[in-house]
Amino acid sequence: MIQIKNYINGELKLAKDGTHIDNYDPSRGVVYSQIPDSKKEDVEEAVAAAESAFPIWSNMPKEKRSEIMINVANKIQERLDEFAAAESLDNGKPVSLATHVDIPRAVSNLKFFATAILHYASESHYMEGMGVNYTLRRPIGIVGCISPWNLPLYLFTWKVAPALAAGNCVIAKPSEVTPMTAYMLSEICIEAGMPKGVFNILHGLGQHVGDAITRHPKIKAISFTGGTNTGETIAKIAAPMFKKLSLELGGKNPNIIFADCDFDKALKTTMLSSFANQGQICLCGSRIYIERPIYEKFKEAFVAKTAKAVVSYPTDEKAKLGAVVSKPHMEKVLGCIALAKEEGGTILTGGERVILEGEYAEGYYIRPTIIEGLGPNCRTNQEEIFGPVVTIAPFDTEEEALELANSTQYGLASTVHTNDLSRAHRVAENLHAGIVWVNSWLVRDLRTPFGGVKNSGVGREGGFEALHFFTEPKNVFIKS
Ligand code: NAD
């Protein structure tokens, strides 16, 4: 049994009270490792270490900080296959996805912010005849980063990289459901010369260690990615303490497919945006609106392709979908499918658990599912499912498409398929979403602002937005 450890003050250690939690391999449904069930006292130890390290790290020339971070990134790159295998085992995703997306992206996140900090200039505002204002941007101090299970190392590094690059010391908590690659990252940080106490990784439950991080008075900012309800819980605690908060939350993203689109490309992209990572990407489209003239044709082709998508164990090269992340999550998704039926939906394909053979028989597999016949206000079209489940519906006008797309509490991402340029601009402008992809999906330029509106979050990650978040601006005026 692998024993995952916390990374505190440059050392790997168990929870102070010796308790642990089981960690499952979702492809087989068995426990394969254990993680510390960390508590308040572990957070205290990490904060004390971070406090001692802060003057060293924040005053270190940024070139040196950058070098250490690039060293970390290169060491992940050298062990890419090992990291991809670990991510896949921990999360259930196909190894090919972890190899081509998750781990390379984690490497890019670290390199991107390690170099971005070298180009991060502060602003100045000259006042004619009076003087000049300039903005000092200093690191905040000790910051907390809390991340989810769907893209484990990818989203973990997306937070910790800008936090560290900006000169903060970090107390980070990966999801208890997928802790393995964060643990491997801590081993790499030790090898790569990360100074003690600068970066601390604590494992365990949200209500234990996550809550202790959120409440700690010396942790001055919280960057959180996860569900909207958890974001609300964190905000209720952190806001009255006047902590800086960045919240990347849930979504119920619409895909709008106009009749004038490139049909084959729209179909291919919709397959990906619906079912990549078993539909467990916050940016996946889960409500697909198709203009009526192509509705039946698109539906037929989409259902046929989906029915053929291979659901298999993560190391199977043929697998398009692997396992969903956990038994409770599988049960939740299957419950959502049952609810869709109760609400009057028709399952066009999928709708059930897949039982594989042999050692994978207890794994958590769900057939990709398309549901038709539901109105915009039912729970299936309002609540996040976060699995391989989408609804489809026709629309007649651009106005109707926008109304449907904007009809939920969420506003993270959306996708528009059209060859009419003016329409693309118009629809993009009127969608209530932080991100719009036209004739594409999941194309990511790390410089762009990333985040959602409405209940999908507060603040933006990415590029200089993230460096702004992890620094405190101070205006200085000098009279001429
Ligand atoms: P979650 O909210 O259950 O957990 C996220 C993290 O928060 C975990 O590390 C968890 O341990 C921790 N946590 C839980 N309760 C806590 C508490 N009371 N205090 C502090 N920390 C706590 O989310 P999840 O199930 O891991 O991830 C799925 C959700 O994440 C989905 O809603 C998805 O849309 C969202 N998500 C959003 C984005 C985005 O960028 N907007 C990206 C990925 C995932």
Short mmCIF file of C-alpha atoms and ligand atoms in Angstrom, two decimals:
data_model
loop_
_atom_site.label_atom_id
_atom_site.label_comp_id
_atom_site.label_asym_id
_atom_site.label_seq_id
_atom_site.Cartn_x
_atom_site.Cartn_y
_atom_site.Cartn_z
CA MET A 1 0.00 0.00 0.00
CA ILE A 2 1.48 3.34 -1.05
CA GLN A 3 1.55 5.86 1.81
CA ILE A 4 1.19 9.41 0.52
CA LYS A 5 2.71 12.05 2.78
CA ASN A 6 2.36 15.75 3.43
CA TYR A 7 5.16 18.06 2.27
CA ILE A 8 5.85 20.50 5.08
CA ASN A 9 8.98 22.58 5.58
CA GLY A 10 10.76 20.61 2.86
CA GLU A 11 10.03 17.23 4.47
CA LEU A 12 7.60 14.41 3.78
CA LYS A 13 5.52 13.51 6.82
CA LEU A 14 2.30 11.86 7.99
CA ALA A 15 -0.55 13.75 9.65
CA LYS A 16 0.42 14.72 13.19
CA ASP A 17 -2.44 12.66 14.68
CA GLY A 18 -1.48 9.65 12.52
CA THR A 19 -4.89 9.36 10.82
CA HIS A 20 -5.33 8.60 7.15
CA ILE A 21 -7.92 8.20 4.39
CA ASP A 22 -8.15 5.46 1.77
CA ASN A 23 -7.45 6.43 -1.83
CA TYR A 24 -9.17 4.44 -4.60
CA ASP A 25 -8.18 3.30 -8.06
CA PRO A 26 -11.46 4.09 -9.87
CA SER A 27 -10.68 1.78 -12.78
CA ARG A 28 -10.83 -1.25 -10.47
CA GLY A 29 -12.78 0.12 -7.52
CA VAL A 30 -10.07 -0.85 -5.02
CA VAL A 31 -8.04 1.03 -2.42
CA TYR A 32 -4.44 1.36 -3.56
CA SER A 33 -2.95 4.06 -1.35
CA GLN A 34 -3.54 6.09 1.77
CA ILE A 35 -3.27 9.80 2.39
CA PRO A 36 -2.87 11.79 5.59
CA ASP A 37 -6.15 13.06 7.06
CA SER A 38 -4.49 16.36 7.95
CA LYS A 39 -5.97 18.74 10.46
CA LYS A 40 -5.52 22.19 11.95
CA GLU A 41 -2.24 21.27 13.69
CA ASP A 42 -0.67 20.25 10.35
CA VAL A 43 -1.76 23.58 8.85
CA GLU A 44 -0.20 25.35 11.85
CA GLU A 45 3.10 23.62 11.21
CA ALA A 46 3.00 24.49 7.51
CA VAL A 47 2.12 28.13 8.21
CA ALA A 48 5.02 28.43 10.67
CA ALA A 49 7.38 27.02 8.01
CA ALA A 50 5.97 29.34 5.36
CA GLU A 51 6.34 32.33 7.67
CA SER A 52 10.04 31.61 8.18
CA ALA A 53 10.58 31.04 4.46
CA PHE A 54 8.72 34.11 3.23
CA PRO A 55 11.52 36.71 3.66
CA ILE A 56 13.96 34.44 1.82
CA TRP A 57 11.64 33.59 -1.06
CA SER A 58 10.06 37.01 -1.54
CA ASN A 59 13.43 38.75 -1.54
CA MET A 60 15.14 36.20 -3.76
CA PRO A 61 15.88 37.65 -7.23
CA LYS A 62 12.99 36.64 -9.45
CA GLU A 63 15.46 35.08 -11.90
CA LYS A 64 16.47 32.63 -9.17
CA ARG A 65 12.85 31.82 -8.24
CA SER A 66 12.18 31.29 -11.93
CA GLU A 67 15.16 28.95 -12.25
CA ILE A 68 13.95 26.76 -9.36
CA MET A 69 10.47 26.55 -10.83
CA ILE A 70 11.80 25.66 -14.27
CA ASN A 71 13.90 22.99 -12.65
CA VAL A 72 10.72 21.54 -11.11
CA ALA A 73 8.97 21.66 -14.51
CA ASN A 74 11.87 19.93 -16.26
CA LYS A 75 11.93 17.16 -13.70
CA ILE A 76 8.22 16.50 -14.26
CA GLN A 77 8.88 16.46 -18.00
CA GLU A 78 11.68 13.90 -17.53
CA ARG A 79 9.21 11.63 -15.67
CA LEU A 80 6.24 12.41 -17.92
CA ASP A 81 5.22 8.79 -18.51
CA GLU A 82 5.38 7.99 -14.81
CA PHE A 83 3.31 11.07 -13.95
CA ALA A 84 0.76 10.30 -16.68
CA ALA A 85 0.39 6.71 -15.48
CA ALA A 86 -0.08 7.92 -11.88
CA GLU A 87 -2.65 10.55 -12.89
CA SER A 88 -4.59 8.01 -14.88
CA LEU A 89 -4.54 5.43 -12.07
CA ASP A 90 -5.67 7.99 -9.50
CA ASN A 91 -8.38 9.62 -11.61
CA GLY A 92 -9.57 6.92 -14.04
CA LYS A 93 -8.86 8.99 -17.16
CA PRO A 94 -7.32 7.33 -20.23
CA VAL A 95 -3.51 7.30 -20.00
CA SER A 96 -3.39 8.91 -23.44
CA LEU A 97 -5.27 11.95 -22.11
CA ALA A 98 -2.97 12.32 -19.12
CA THR A 99 0.05 11.90 -21.41
CA HIS A 100 -1.08 14.44 -23.99
CA VAL A 101 -3.01 16.95 -21.90
CA ASP A 102 -2.75 16.81 -18.09
CA ILE A 103 0.96 16.39 -17.51
CA PRO A 104 2.30 18.49 -20.43
CA ARG A 105 -0.05 21.24 -19.34
CA ALA A 106 1.22 21.06 -15.73
CA VAL A 107 4.76 21.47 -17.10
CA SER A 108 3.60 24.44 -19.23
CA ASN A 109 1.86 26.07 -16.26
CA LEU A 110 5.07 26.01 -14.23
CA LYS A 111 7.22 27.24 -17.11
CA PHE A 112 4.70 29.88 -18.15
CA PHE A 113 4.53 31.56 -14.73
CA ALA A 114 8.23 31.02 -14.02
CA THR A 115 8.96 33.13 -17.11
CA ALA A 116 5.92 35.44 -16.92
CA ILE A 117 7.25 36.87 -13.68
CA LEU A 118 10.38 38.00 -15.54
CA HIS A 119 8.18 40.14 -17.83
CA TYR A 120 5.81 41.43 -15.18
CA ALA A 121 6.10 45.20 -15.23
CA SER A 122 4.38 47.55 -12.81
CA GLU A 123 2.36 50.51 -14.06
CA SER A 124 3.10 54.20 -13.67
CA HIS A 125 0.73 57.16 -14.11
CA TYR A 126 2.30 60.51 -14.85
CA MET A 127 0.42 63.68 -13.82
CA GLU A 128 1.43 66.71 -15.86
CA GLY A 129 3.21 69.30 -13.75
CA MET A 130 2.51 67.43 -10.54
CA GLY A 131 4.46 64.23 -10.35
CA VAL A 132 4.26 60.54 -10.98
CA ASN A 133 2.41 57.63 -9.48
CA TYR A 134 3.93 54.22 -9.68
CA THR A 135 2.51 50.93 -8.52
CA LEU A 136 4.59 48.63 -6.41
CA ARG A 137 3.45 45.02 -6.59
CA ARG A 138 4.68 42.89 -3.73
CA PRO A 139 3.75 39.29 -2.89
CA ILE A 140 0.88 38.90 -0.44
CA GLY A 141 2.67 36.59 2.02
CA ILE A 142 1.23 33.15 2.74
CA VAL A 143 -1.52 32.05 0.38
CA GLY A 144 -3.80 29.01 0.23
CA CYS A 145 -4.50 27.06 -2.96
CA ILE A 146 -7.27 24.44 -2.98
CA SER A 147 -7.92 22.36 -6.09
CA PRO A 148 -10.36 19.70 -7.41
CA TRP A 149 -10.00 16.15 -8.75
CA ASN A 150 -10.92 16.44 -12.40
CA LEU A 151 -7.59 17.69 -13.80
CA PRO A 152 -5.48 17.06 -10.71
CA LEU A 153 -1.93 18.23 -11.44
CA TYR A 154 -3.03 20.53 -14.26
CA LEU A 155 -5.29 22.66 -12.02
CA PHE A 156 -3.04 22.36 -8.97
CA THR A 157 -0.08 23.86 -10.88
CA TRP A 158 -2.37 26.46 -12.50
CA LYS A 159 -2.69 28.00 -9.01
CA VAL A 160 0.54 27.25 -7.24
CA ALA A 161 2.75 28.35 -10.16
CA PRO A 162 1.62 32.02 -10.22
CA ALA A 163 1.50 32.10 -6.42
CA LEU A 164 5.11 30.93 -6.12
CA ALA A 165 6.38 32.95 -9.08
CA ALA A 166 5.00 36.13 -7.53
CA GLY A 167 7.06 35.44 -4.38
CA ASN A 168 4.44 34.03 -2.03
CA CYS A 169 4.79 31.03 0.21
CA VAL A 170 2.07 28.51 -0.47
CA ILE A 171 -0.06 26.11 1.57
CA ALA A 172 -1.72 23.94 -1.06
CA LYS A 173 -4.33 21.22 -0.83
CA PRO A 174 -5.01 18.88 -3.74
CA SER A 175 -8.27 16.96 -3.83
CA GLU A 176 -8.37 14.01 -1.44
CA VAL A 177 -9.84 12.02 -4.34
CA THR A 178 -6.73 12.46 -6.54
CA PRO A 179 -3.69 13.22 -4.36
CA MET A 180 -1.00 11.16 -6.09
CA THR A 181 0.61 13.54 -8.60
CA ALA A 182 0.71 16.37 -6.05
CA TYR A 183 2.63 13.97 -3.79
CA MET A 184 5.02 13.17 -6.64
CA LEU A 185 5.40 16.91 -7.20
CA SER A 186 6.49 17.33 -3.58
CA GLU A 187 9.23 14.71 -4.11
CA ILE A 188 10.35 16.62 -7.17
CA CYS A 189 10.41 19.95 -5.32
CA ILE A 190 12.82 18.44 -2.79
CA GLU A 191 15.12 17.27 -5.61
CA ALA A 192 14.82 20.56 -7.52
CA GLY A 193 16.07 22.73 -4.66
CA MET A 194 12.82 24.41 -3.62
CA PRO A 195 13.77 26.13 -0.34
CA LYS A 196 12.20 24.62 2.78
CA GLY A 197 8.82 26.01 3.79
CA VAL A 198 8.18 27.91 0.54
CA PHE A 199 5.76 25.35 -0.83
CA ASN A 200 3.79 23.09 1.48
CA ILE A 201 1.34 20.45 0.28
CA LEU A 202 -1.22 19.15 2.75
CA HIS A 203 -3.47 16.21 2.01
CA GLY A 204 -6.86 15.40 3.43
CA LEU A 205 -10.52 16.24 3.55
CA GLY A 206 -12.06 19.57 2.64
CA GLN A 207 -13.92 19.84 5.93
CA HIS A 208 -10.72 19.18 7.91
CA VAL A 209 -7.59 20.55 6.26
CA GLY A 210 -9.39 22.66 3.62
CA ASP A 211 -11.42 24.37 6.31
CA ALA A 212 -8.33 24.93 8.49
CA ILE A 213 -6.51 26.57 5.54
CA THR A 214 -9.51 28.80 4.81
CA ARG A 215 -9.78 29.90 8.45
CA HIS A 216 -6.12 30.46 9.22
CA PRO A 217 -5.60 34.16 9.95
CA LYS A 218 -2.06 34.19 8.54
CA ILE A 219 -3.18 32.84 5.16
CA LYS A 220 -4.09 36.05 3.43
CA ALA A 221 -5.54 34.84 0.13
CA ILE A 222 -7.42 31.76 -1.02
CA SER A 223 -7.42 30.57 -4.59
CA PHE A 224 -10.06 27.87 -4.92
CA THR A 225 -11.30 25.71 -7.78
CA GLY A 226 -14.18 23.35 -7.16
CA GLY A 227 -17.93 23.20 -6.77
CA THR A 228 -20.13 26.27 -6.34
CA ASN A 229 -21.44 25.11 -2.94
CA THR A 230 -17.91 24.64 -1.61
CA GLY A 231 -16.99 28.08 -3.00
CA GLU A 232 -19.90 29.54 -1.06
CA THR A 233 -18.77 27.83 2.17
CA ILE A 234 -15.23 29.15 1.69
CA ALA A 235 -16.43 32.67 0.86
CA LYS A 236 -18.59 32.77 4.02
CA ILE A 237 -15.51 32.10 6.14
CA ALA A 238 -12.87 34.05 4.21
CA ALA A 239 -14.81 37.18 3.22
CA PRO A 240 -15.38 38.51 6.77
CA MET A 241 -11.65 37.97 7.38
CA PHE A 242 -11.03 40.22 4.33
CA LYS A 243 -8.96 37.62 2.55
CA LYS A 244 -8.38 37.98 -1.16
CA LEU A 245 -10.51 35.35 -2.92
CA SER A 246 -10.35 33.80 -6.35
CA LEU A 247 -13.16 31.30 -6.92
CA GLU A 248 -13.37 29.09 -10.00
CA LEU A 249 -16.62 27.19 -9.64
CA GLY A 250 -19.11 24.99 -11.45
CA GLY A 251 -20.64 25.30 -14.88
CA LYS A 252 -23.50 24.16 -17.08
CA ASN A 253 -22.02 25.19 -20.36
CA PRO A 254 -24.07 25.62 -23.55
CA ASN A 255 -22.96 24.64 -27.05
CA ILE A 256 -24.83 26.53 -29.77
CA ILE A 257 -24.70 24.92 -33.20
CA PHE A 258 -26.05 27.02 -36.07
CA ALA A 259 -27.18 25.47 -39.36
CA ASP A 260 -24.47 27.37 -41.25
CA CYS A 261 -21.63 25.67 -39.34
CA ASP A 262 -19.08 23.28 -40.77
CA PHE A 263 -21.10 20.18 -39.88
CA ASP A 264 -18.28 17.65 -39.58
CA LYS A 265 -16.04 19.93 -37.54
CA ALA A 266 -18.92 20.91 -35.25
CA LEU A 267 -19.73 17.23 -34.72
CA LYS A 268 -16.13 16.30 -33.96
CA THR A 269 -15.71 19.20 -31.56
CA THR A 270 -19.01 18.43 -29.85
CA MET A 271 -17.92 14.84 -29.22
CA LEU A 272 -14.84 16.16 -27.44
CA SER A 273 -16.56 18.97 -25.55
CA SER A 274 -19.22 16.52 -24.33
CA PHE A 275 -17.21 13.49 -23.30
CA ALA A 276 -13.50 14.33 -22.89
CA ASN A 277 -12.30 13.22 -19.45
CA GLN A 278 -15.69 11.46 -19.07
CA GLY A 279 -17.38 14.89 -19.20
CA GLN A 280 -15.56 15.86 -16.01
CA ILE A 281 -14.03 19.11 -17.25
CA CYS A 282 -15.56 22.31 -15.94
CA LEU A 283 -15.47 23.57 -19.55
CA CYS A 284 -17.35 20.62 -21.09
CA GLY A 285 -20.56 21.59 -22.86
CA SER A 286 -23.53 19.83 -21.32
CA ARG A 287 -26.48 21.57 -23.00
CA ILE A 288 -26.35 21.32 -26.76
CA TYR A 289 -28.65 23.60 -28.76
CA ILE A 290 -28.91 22.85 -32.47
CA GLU A 291 -30.62 25.06 -35.07
CA ARG A 292 -33.71 23.27 -36.33
CA PRO A 293 -32.79 22.82 -40.04
CA ILE A 294 -29.88 20.52 -39.07
CA TYR A 295 -31.31 19.18 -35.81
CA GLU A 296 -32.32 15.70 -36.98
CA LYS A 297 -29.18 15.20 -39.08
CA PHE A 298 -26.89 16.35 -36.27
CA LYS A 299 -28.74 14.29 -33.69
CA GLU A 300 -28.47 11.13 -35.77
CA ALA A 301 -24.75 11.57 -36.42
CA PHE A 302 -23.99 12.57 -32.82
CA VAL A 303 -25.90 9.61 -31.38
CA ALA A 304 -24.22 7.19 -33.80
CA LYS A 305 -20.73 8.44 -32.95
CA THR A 306 -21.45 8.46 -29.22
CA ALA A 307 -22.82 4.94 -29.26
CA LYS A 308 -19.53 3.80 -30.83
CA ALA A 309 -17.26 5.63 -28.31
CA VAL A 310 -15.25 2.96 -26.50
CA VAL A 311 -15.55 2.97 -22.71
CA SER A 312 -12.69 0.97 -21.26
CA TYR A 313 -9.98 0.74 -18.62
CA PRO A 314 -7.55 3.69 -18.72
CA THR A 315 -4.55 1.80 -20.10
CA ASP A 316 -6.57 0.44 -23.04
CA GLU A 317 -5.33 2.40 -26.07
CA LYS A 318 -8.78 2.12 -27.63
CA ALA A 319 -10.48 3.84 -24.67
CA LYS A 320 -12.18 7.14 -25.54
CA LEU A 321 -13.64 7.26 -22.06
CA GLY A 322 -12.15 5.76 -18.92
CA ALA A 323 -13.66 5.48 -15.43
CA VAL A 324 -15.37 8.34 -13.62
CA VAL A 325 -13.47 9.44 -10.56
CA SER A 326 -15.19 7.66 -7.66
CA LYS A 327 -18.07 5.44 -6.63
CA PRO A 328 -20.04 8.31 -5.03
CA HIS A 329 -19.54 10.35 -8.19
CA MET A 330 -20.66 7.47 -10.41
CA GLU A 331 -23.76 7.08 -8.26
CA LYS A 332 -24.43 10.80 -8.45
CA VAL A 333 -24.20 10.80 -12.27
CA LEU A 334 -26.40 7.70 -12.58
CA GLY A 335 -28.87 9.43 -10.23
CA CYS A 336 -28.91 12.46 -12.56
CA ILE A 337 -29.72 10.16 -15.50
CA ALA A 338 -32.57 8.61 -13.50
CA LEU A 339 -33.85 12.10 -12.68
CA ALA A 340 -33.71 13.08 -16.37
CA LYS A 341 -35.97 10.11 -17.16
CA GLU A 342 -38.38 11.10 -14.37
CA GLU A 343 -38.45 14.60 -15.80
CA GLY A 344 -39.62 13.18 -19.13
CA GLY A 345 -36.29 12.97 -20.96
CA THR A 346 -35.64 10.32 -23.59
CA ILE A 347 -32.26 8.58 -23.46
CA LEU A 348 -31.06 8.48 -27.07
CA THR A 349 -27.91 6.52 -26.23
CA GLY A 350 -26.08 5.41 -23.08
CA GLY A 351 -27.79 5.96 -19.76
CA GLU A 352 -26.20 3.13 -17.84
CA ARG A 353 -23.18 1.84 -15.97
CA VAL A 354 -20.70 -0.24 -17.97
CA ILE A 355 -19.39 -3.38 -16.29
CA LEU A 356 -16.01 -4.37 -17.71
CA GLU A 357 -14.51 -7.80 -17.40
CA GLY A 358 -11.93 -9.29 -15.04
CA GLU A 359 -10.02 -7.02 -12.66
CA TYR A 360 -11.97 -3.96 -13.92
CA ALA A 361 -15.41 -5.38 -13.11
CA GLU A 362 -15.77 -3.20 -9.99
CA GLY A 363 -14.57 -0.02 -11.78
CA TYR A 364 -16.74 3.06 -12.18
CA TYR A 365 -17.66 3.25 -15.85
CA ILE A 366 -20.62 5.05 -17.43
CA ARG A 367 -21.69 4.91 -21.06
CA PRO A 368 -21.72 8.38 -22.70
CA THR A 369 -25.29 9.57 -22.62
CA ILE A 370 -27.42 11.88 -24.77
CA ILE A 371 -30.84 12.98 -23.52
CA GLU A 372 -33.57 14.64 -25.56
CA GLY A 373 -36.96 16.15 -24.83
CA LEU A 374 -36.28 18.28 -21.74
CA GLY A 375 -37.19 21.95 -21.27
CA PRO A 376 -34.69 24.56 -20.10
CA ASN A 377 -36.01 24.85 -16.56
CA CYS A 378 -35.86 21.24 -15.41
CA ARG A 379 -33.16 20.20 -12.96
CA THR A 380 -31.31 18.21 -15.61
CA ASN A 381 -30.78 21.42 -17.61
CA GLN A 382 -30.11 23.61 -14.59
CA GLU A 383 -27.82 21.57 -12.31
CA GLU A 384 -24.25 20.56 -12.98
CA ILE A 385 -23.90 16.80 -13.59
CA PHE A 386 -20.14 16.73 -14.29
CA GLY A 387 -20.19 13.40 -16.08
CA PRO A 388 -20.57 11.98 -19.60
CA VAL A 389 -24.14 13.23 -19.92
CA VAL A 390 -25.50 15.91 -22.28
CA THR A 391 -28.93 17.12 -23.32
CA ILE A 392 -29.84 18.20 -26.84
CA ALA A 393 -32.62 20.49 -28.01
CA PRO A 394 -33.53 22.40 -31.18
CA PHE A 395 -33.86 26.19 -31.51
CA ASP A 396 -35.30 28.42 -34.22
CA THR A 397 -33.74 31.86 -33.83
CA GLU A 398 -30.51 33.40 -32.58
CA GLU A 399 -32.46 35.19 -29.82
CA GLU A 400 -33.94 31.91 -28.64
CA ALA A 401 -30.51 30.26 -28.64
CA LEU A 402 -29.11 33.06 -26.49
CA GLU A 403 -32.05 32.92 -24.11
CA LEU A 404 -31.63 29.18 -23.67
CA ALA A 405 -27.85 29.44 -23.30
CA ASN A 406 -28.11 32.16 -20.66
CA SER A 407 -30.89 30.48 -18.67
CA THR A 408 -28.86 28.96 -15.80
CA GLN A 409 -27.20 30.26 -12.63
CA TYR A 410 -23.83 29.46 -14.23
CA GLY A 411 -21.68 31.34 -16.72
CA LEU A 412 -18.33 29.65 -17.20
CA ALA A 413 -17.75 28.71 -20.84
CA SER A 414 -19.72 28.38 -24.06
CA THR A 415 -19.18 27.19 -27.60
CA VAL A 416 -20.65 28.63 -30.80
CA HIS A 417 -20.49 26.89 -34.17
CA THR A 418 -21.22 29.14 -37.16
CA ASN A 419 -19.56 30.34 -40.34
CA ASP A 420 -21.27 33.73 -40.14
CA LEU A 421 -18.63 36.06 -38.75
CA SER A 422 -21.02 38.83 -37.71
CA ARG A 423 -23.19 36.33 -35.89
CA ALA A 424 -20.17 34.85 -34.13
CA HIS A 425 -19.22 38.29 -32.77
CA ARG A 426 -22.79 39.15 -31.83
CA VAL A 427 -23.51 35.88 -30.02
CA ALA A 428 -20.13 35.89 -28.26
CA GLU A 429 -20.82 39.37 -26.94
CA ASN A 430 -24.27 38.44 -25.63
CA LEU A 431 -23.45 35.14 -23.97
CA HIS A 432 -23.25 35.30 -20.18
CA ALA A 433 -19.95 33.48 -19.89
CA GLY A 434 -16.34 34.17 -19.01
CA ILE A 435 -15.08 32.18 -22.00
CA VAL A 436 -16.50 31.75 -25.52
CA TRP A 437 -15.03 29.39 -28.12
CA VAL A 438 -16.12 29.90 -31.72
CA ASN A 439 -15.78 26.82 -33.96
CA SER A 440 -13.47 25.31 -31.37
CA TRP A 441 -13.28 24.09 -27.81
CA LEU A 442 -10.64 24.04 -25.08
CA VAL A 443 -8.09 26.02 -27.05
CA ARG A 444 -6.10 27.58 -24.25
CA ASP A 445 -3.62 30.43 -24.42
CA LEU A 446 -2.24 30.74 -20.90
CA ARG A 447 -2.08 34.55 -21.21
CA THR A 448 -5.87 34.93 -21.50
CA PRO A 449 -8.23 35.61 -18.57
CA PHE A 450 -9.79 32.38 -17.32
CA GLY A 451 -12.91 32.20 -15.19
CA GLY A 452 -16.64 32.55 -15.07
CA VAL A 453 -19.48 34.96 -14.37
CA LYS A 454 -22.61 34.51 -12.22
CA ASN A 455 -22.32 31.46 -9.94
CA SER A 456 -19.35 30.09 -11.89
CA GLY A 457 -16.96 32.21 -9.94
CA VAL A 458 -15.31 35.41 -8.86
CA GLY A 459 -12.07 36.72 -10.35
CA ARG A 460 -9.94 35.45 -13.18
CA GLU A 461 -6.92 33.18 -13.41
CA GLY A 462 -4.39 33.11 -16.23
CA GLY A 463 -1.57 35.37 -17.40
CA PHE A 464 -1.03 38.63 -15.59
CA GLU A 465 -4.51 38.33 -14.01
CA ALA A 466 -3.13 35.55 -11.82
CA LEU A 467 0.01 37.53 -10.97
CA HIS A 468 -2.19 40.52 -10.10
CA PHE A 469 -4.22 38.28 -7.78
CA PHE A 470 -1.14 36.95 -6.01
CA THR A 471 0.38 40.41 -5.45
CA GLU A 472 -0.74 43.42 -3.46
CA PRO A 473 -0.56 46.70 -5.40
CA LYS A 474 0.65 49.80 -3.59
CA ASN A 475 0.48 53.21 -5.23
CA VAL A 476 3.36 55.58 -4.56
CA PHE A 477 3.12 59.25 -5.61
CA ILE A 478 6.23 61.39 -5.98
CA LYS A 479 5.78 65.13 -6.35
CA SER A 480 7.85 66.70 -9.10
P1 NAD B 1 -15.25 20.22 -4.40
O1 NAD B 1 -15.80 21.59 -4.25
O2 NAD B 1 -15.96 19.10 -3.74
O3 NAD B 1 -13.74 20.13 -3.90
C1 NAD B 1 -12.74 20.97 -4.40
C2 NAD B 1 -11.64 21.09 -3.36
O4 NAD B 1 -12.16 21.78 -2.23
C3 NAD B 1 -11.13 19.75 -2.83
O5 NAD B 1 -9.75 19.85 -2.62
C4 NAD B 1 -11.88 19.59 -1.53
O6 NAD B 1 -11.23 18.78 -0.60
C5 NAD B 1 -11.92 21.03 -1.05
N1 NAD B 1 -12.98 21.31 -0.08
C6 NAD B 1 -14.17 20.66 0.05
N2 NAD B 1 -14.86 21.21 1.08
C7 NAD B 1 -14.11 22.20 1.58
C8 NAD B 1 -14.29 23.13 2.63
N3 NAD B 1 -15.38 23.14 3.39
N4 NAD B 1 -13.30 24.03 2.87
C9 NAD B 1 -12.19 24.06 2.11
N5 NAD B 1 -11.95 23.18 1.11
C10 NAD B 1 -12.91 22.27 0.83
O7 NAD B 1 -15.14 19.98 -5.98
P2 NAD B 1 -14.70 18.66 -6.71
O8 NAD B 1 -15.84 17.69 -6.59
O9 NAD B 1 -13.34 18.27 -6.27
O10 NAD B 1 -14.57 19.17 -8.22
C11 NAD B 1 -15.65 19.26 -9.09
C12 NAD B 1 -16.18 20.68 -9.15
O11 NAD B 1 -15.14 21.57 -9.50
C13 NAD B 1 -17.22 20.85 -10.23
O12 NAD B 1 -18.26 21.65 -9.72
C14 NAD B 1 -16.48 21.61 -11.32
O13 NAD B 1 -17.29 22.39 -12.17
C15 NAD B 1 -15.56 22.45 -10.52
N6 NAD B 1 -14.43 22.89 -11.34
C16 NAD B 1 -14.37 24.20 -11.73
C17 NAD B 1 -13.32 24.63 -12.52
C18 NAD B 1 -13.20 26.08 -12.98
O14 NAD B 1 -12.15 26.44 -13.44
N7 NAD B 1 -14.24 26.89 -12.83
C19 NAD B 1 -12.32 23.74 -12.89
C20 NAD B 1 -12.43 22.41 -12.48
C21 NAD B 1 -13.48 21.99 -11.69
#
